[in-house]
Amino acid sequence: MSDFVESIDYETGTSIQTFNIIETKKISEGYEILLELDLDSGYVLEGVKMNITNEDFTAYETNDIQEVVKYALGFFDQAKH
């Protein structure tokens, strides 16, 4: 695996279509969550680790890990008119 010395800026990337929580682990700052992400490009990312802090639960006004991950990944309910 190669390490990038400089970060590369891209205009945009592919969208996440769905996600599955594979495992959750309680840590002192919140939770460490192992995810599988299905991308719009057709690729699947497996074993993606995400840390959700206790402050994230407060900010998203929920105690549900699934909801916090959903919001952190940008899945928000669209307002119905």
Backbone as ProteinMPNN parsed JSONL, in Angstrom:
{"seq_chain_A": "MSDFVESIDYETGTSIQTFNIIETKKISEGYEILLELDLDSGYVLEGVKMNITNEDFTAYETNDIQEVVKYALGFFDQAKH", "coords_chain_A": {"N_chain_A": [[0.857, -1.171, 0.0], [0.554, 2.221, -0.795], [1.753, 5.309, 0.568], [0.56, 8.567, 0.672], [2.243, 11.588, 0.452], [1.54, 14.218, 0.053], [-1.65, 15.782, 0.228], [-4.406, 15.271, -1.978], [-6.574, 17.282, -3.747], [-9.856, 16.929, -4.726], [-12.635, 17.697, -6.841], [-15.134, 16.446, -6.495], [-16.584, 13.35, -5.347], [-17.702, 9.921, -5.597], [-21.055, 8.954, -4.764], [-22.37, 7.641, -1.681], [-24.407, 4.901, -1.602], [-25.703, 2.961, 0.042], [-25.279, 1.784, 3.426], [-23.894, -0.505, 5.788], [-23.795, -1.404, 9.148], [-21.319, -3.195, 10.555], [-20.007, -3.825, 12.914], [-19.926, -2.597, 16.262], [-18.109, -0.826, 18.719], [-17.699, 0.153, 21.98], [-15.983, 2.982, 23.049], [-13.947, 5.226, 25.009], [-14.438, 7.864, 24.111], [-16.774, 7.627, 22.684], [-18.047, 5.746, 20.164], [-16.512, 3.198, 18.188], [-16.946, 2.285, 14.947], [-17.478, -0.23, 12.584], [-17.868, -0.379, 9.169], [-19.615, -1.21, 6.095], [-19.687, 0.041, 2.908], [-21.705, 0.772, 0.155], [-21.078, 2.021, -2.945], [-22.075, 4.504, -5.371], [-20.724, 4.173, -7.709], [-20.534, 1.504, -8.049], [-18.668, 0.109, -6.672], [-17.651, -1.484, -3.58], [-16.898, -0.656, -0.303], [-15.244, -2.221, 2.206], [-14.885, -2.906, 5.683], [-14.551, -0.331, 6.723], [-13.596, 2.019, 9.046], [-15.096, 4.061, 11.462], [-15.234, 6.727, 13.738], [-17.442, 7.76, 16.163], [-18.3, 10.374, 18.195], [-19.28, 11.094, 21.608], [-20.28, 13.652, 21.644], [-21.293, 13.884, 19.08], [-23.669, 12.433, 19.22], [-25.169, 14.123, 20.825], [-25.239, 16.423, 19.21], [-26.683, 15.528, 16.964], [-29.007, 14.955, 18.18], [-29.941, 12.392, 19.112], [-29.939, 9.021, 20.423], [-29.465, 6.816, 19.014], [-27.32, 4.724, 17.353], [-27.34, 3.958, 14.63], [-28.779, 6.083, 13.477], [-27.059, 8.276, 13.989], [-24.77, 7.545, 12.497], [-25.935, 7.509, 9.972], [-26.622, 10.247, 9.641], [-24.037, 11.376, 9.86], [-22.859, 10.408, 7.552], [-24.212, 11.836, 5.697], [-26.867, 11.316, 5.036], [-29.827, 12.632, 5.06], [-33.212, 13.242, 5.923], [-35.415, 14.315, 3.445], [-37.301, 17.255, 3.322], [-40.783, 17.155, 3.117], [-43.045, 18.578, 0.876]], "CA_chain_A": [[0.0, 0.0, 0.0], [1.375, 3.42, -0.867], [1.395, 6.435, 1.43], [0.636, 9.848, -0.006], [2.89, 12.612, 1.257], [0.718, 15.413, -0.093], [-3.057, 15.479, -0.008], [-4.887, 15.601, -3.316], [-7.908, 17.867, -3.687], [-10.752, 16.568, -5.819], [-13.863, 18.478, -6.812], [-16.22, 15.638, -5.931], [-16.374, 11.916, -5.426], [-18.909, 9.152, -5.839], [-22.001, 8.953, -3.651], [-22.647, 6.421, -0.923], [-25.801, 4.504, -1.822], [-26.176, 2.32, 1.269], [-24.24, 1.387, 4.354], [-24.248, -1.517, 6.783], [-22.942, -1.421, 10.325], [-20.853, -4.557, 10.765], [-19.633, -4.001, 14.321], [-19.751, -1.395, 17.068], [-17.281, -1.036, 19.9], [-17.733, 1.312, 22.864], [-14.692, 3.528, 23.453], [-14.162, 6.304, 25.988], [-14.951, 9.074, 23.452], [-18.041, 7.336, 22.004], [-18.076, 4.419, 19.544], [-15.764, 2.871, 16.981], [-17.927, 1.561, 14.144], [-16.966, -0.85, 11.37], [-18.918, -0.234, 8.162], [-19.508, -1.598, 4.694], [-20.331, 1.094, 2.135], [-21.978, 0.523, -1.259], [-20.926, 3.284, -3.65], [-22.817, 4.712, -6.607], [-19.872, 3.727, -8.814], [-20.588, 0.052, -8.135], [-17.681, -0.464, -5.766], [-18.02, -1.678, -2.178], [-15.813, -0.461, 0.651], [-15.455, -3.103, 3.346], [-13.984, -2.687, 6.812], [-14.331, 1.098, 6.925], [-13.728, 2.347, 10.464], [-15.564, 5.414, 11.729], [-15.389, 7.036, 15.148], [-18.539, 8.665, 16.487], [-18.075, 10.855, 19.55], [-20.462, 11.348, 22.439], [-20.797, 14.956, 21.226], [-22.075, 13.673, 17.863], [-25.012, 12.025, 19.633], [-25.831, 15.341, 21.293], [-25.451, 17.317, 18.069], [-27.738, 14.982, 16.106], [-30.186, 14.815, 19.043], [-30.412, 11.011, 19.127], [-29.107, 8.028, 21.094], [-29.455, 5.687, 18.093], [-26.074, 4.682, 16.593], [-27.699, 3.913, 13.202], [-29.159, 7.435, 13.077], [-25.871, 9.134, 14.001], [-23.967, 7.172, 11.332], [-26.694, 7.969, 8.802], [-26.439, 11.691, 9.521], [-22.617, 11.654, 9.638], [-22.578, 10.085, 6.155], [-24.938, 12.769, 4.841], [-28.217, 10.848, 4.714], [-30.812, 13.415, 5.784], [-34.562, 13.157, 5.376], [-35.811, 15.473, 2.676], [-38.567, 17.84, 3.767], [-41.88, 16.932, 2.171], [-43.842, 19.795, 0.663]], "C_chain_A": [[0.896, 1.224, 0.0], [0.841, 4.488, 0.072], [1.563, 7.713, 0.624], [1.252, 10.868, 0.938], [2.052, 13.883, 1.225], [-0.736, 15.001, -0.319], [-3.44, 15.95, -1.409], [-6.311, 16.13, -3.165], [-8.691, 17.49, -4.94], [-12.011, 17.407, -5.703], [-14.991, 17.714, -6.146], [-15.849, 14.172, -6.046], [-17.691, 11.227, -5.716], [-19.783, 9.15, -4.584], [-22.067, 7.602, -2.966], [-24.126, 6.101, -1.125], [-26.415, 3.897, -0.57], [-24.986, 2.037, 2.169], [-24.789, 0.331, 5.3], [-23.268, -1.406, 7.934], [-22.599, -2.875, 10.607], [-20.592, -4.817, 12.241], [-19.548, -2.643, 15.007], [-18.961, -1.754, 18.314], [-17.298, 0.247, 20.715], [-16.305, 1.704, 23.216], [-14.96, 4.726, 24.355], [-14.766, 7.562, 25.373], [-16.312, 8.876, 22.801], [-18.054, 5.912, 21.495], [-17.122, 4.363, 18.361], [-16.676, 1.938, 16.189], [-17.263, 1.038, 12.874], [-18.114, -0.909, 10.368], [-18.567, -0.936, 6.856], [-20.306, -0.557, 3.922], [-20.496, 0.658, 0.682], [-21.965, 1.872, -1.971], [-21.718, 3.313, -4.946], [-22.03, 4.208, -7.814], [-19.896, 2.211, -9.0], [-19.594, -0.64, -7.228], [-18.25, -0.59, -4.363], [-16.775, -1.457, -1.344], [-16.13, -1.301, 1.873], [-14.447, -2.781, 4.435], [-13.632, -1.233, 7.03], [-14.58, 1.412, 8.395], [-14.107, 3.815, 10.615], [-15.664, 5.59, 13.237], [-16.492, 8.067, 15.31], [-18.358, 9.071, 17.94], [-19.392, 11.009, 20.311], [-21.102, 12.684, 22.055], [-21.63, 14.848, 19.944], [-23.509, 13.274, 18.196], [-25.821, 13.239, 20.087], [-26.179, 16.243, 20.117], [-26.584, 16.843, 17.171], [-29.014, 14.677, 16.879], [-30.798, 13.421, 18.982], [-29.451, 10.15, 19.928], [-28.94, 6.78, 20.223], [-28.191, 5.73, 17.228], [-26.35, 4.713, 15.091], [-28.031, 5.315, 12.693], [-27.939, 8.357, 13.009], [-24.98, 8.827, 12.795], [-24.64, 7.675, 10.063], [-26.48, 9.472, 8.591], [-24.987, 12.049, 9.219], [-22.216, 11.379, 8.187], [-23.368, 10.946, 5.178], [-26.308, 12.32, 4.384], [-29.222, 11.581, 5.592], [-32.167, 13.261, 5.118], [-34.864, 14.46, 4.629], [-37.167, 15.953, 3.168], [-39.614, 17.615, 2.7], [-42.737, 18.189, 2.084], [-45.219, 19.433, 0.229]], "O_chain_A": [[1.894, 1.262, 0.719], [-0.359, 4.564, 0.338], [2.587, 7.916, -0.028], [0.83, 10.995, 2.087], [1.876, 14.545, 2.248], [-1.014, 13.997, -0.975], [-2.869, 16.901, -1.943], [-7.151, 15.495, -2.528], [-8.239, 17.707, -6.064], [-12.413, 17.785, -4.603], [-15.722, 18.268, -5.326], [-14.912, 13.807, -6.756], [-18.683, 11.879, -6.043], [-19.283, 9.328, -3.473], [-21.852, 6.56, -3.584], [-24.99, 6.933, -0.85], [-27.516, 4.271, -0.166], [-23.836, 2.05, 1.729], [-25.988, 0.281, 5.575], [-22.057, -1.325, 7.726], [-23.484, -3.69, 10.867], [-20.911, -5.887, 12.759], [-19.141, -1.656, 14.394], [-19.121, -2.832, 18.887], [-16.952, 1.313, 20.204], [-15.509, 0.863, 23.633], [-16.098, 5.186, 24.446], [-15.53, 8.262, 26.038], [-16.948, 9.852, 22.403], [-18.071, 4.968, 22.285], [-16.947, 5.34, 17.633], [-17.126, 0.917, 16.708], [-16.571, 1.779, 12.176], [-19.192, -1.42, 10.67], [-17.406, -1.213, 6.558], [-21.466, -0.298, 4.241], [-19.534, 0.222, 0.05], [-22.749, 2.762, -1.64], [-21.996, 2.272, -5.542], [-22.622, 3.854, -8.833], [-19.355, 1.689, -9.975], [-19.67, -1.853, -7.035], [-19.202, 0.101, -3.999], [-15.716, -2.008, -1.642], [-17.169, -1.115, 2.506], [-13.302, -2.427, 4.153], [-12.527, -0.925, 7.476], [-15.647, 1.109, 8.929], [-13.519, 4.693, 9.984], [-16.131, 4.691, 13.937], [-16.473, 9.118, 14.67], [-18.272, 8.215, 18.82], [-20.47, 11.046, 19.718], [-22.321, 12.835, 22.13], [-22.563, 15.625, 19.741], [-24.452, 13.717, 17.539], [-27.005, 13.363, 19.773], [-27.29, 16.767, 20.04], [-27.361, 17.656, 16.669], [-29.992, 14.196, 16.306], [-32.009, 13.272, 18.821], [-28.285, 10.504, 20.096], [-28.337, 5.798, 20.655], [-28.008, 6.669, 16.453], [-25.664, 5.421, 14.354], [-27.61, 5.692, 11.6], [-27.807, 9.136, 12.066], [-24.487, 9.747, 12.142], [-23.974, 8.21, 9.176], [-26.189, 9.908, 7.478], [-24.729, 12.937, 8.406], [-21.33, 12.046, 7.653], [-23.215, 10.807, 3.965], [-26.859, 12.883, 3.438], [-29.445, 11.195, 6.74], [-32.26, 13.16, 3.894], [-34.599, 15.555, 5.125], [-38.072, 15.151, 3.402], [-39.37, 17.853, 1.517], [-43.103, 18.78, 3.1], [-46.046, 20.316, -0.002]]}, "name": "protein", "num_of_chains": 1, "seq": "MSDFVESIDYETGTSIQTFNIIETKKISEGYEILLELDLDSGYVLEGVKMNITNEDFTAYETNDIQEVVKYALGFFDQAKH"}
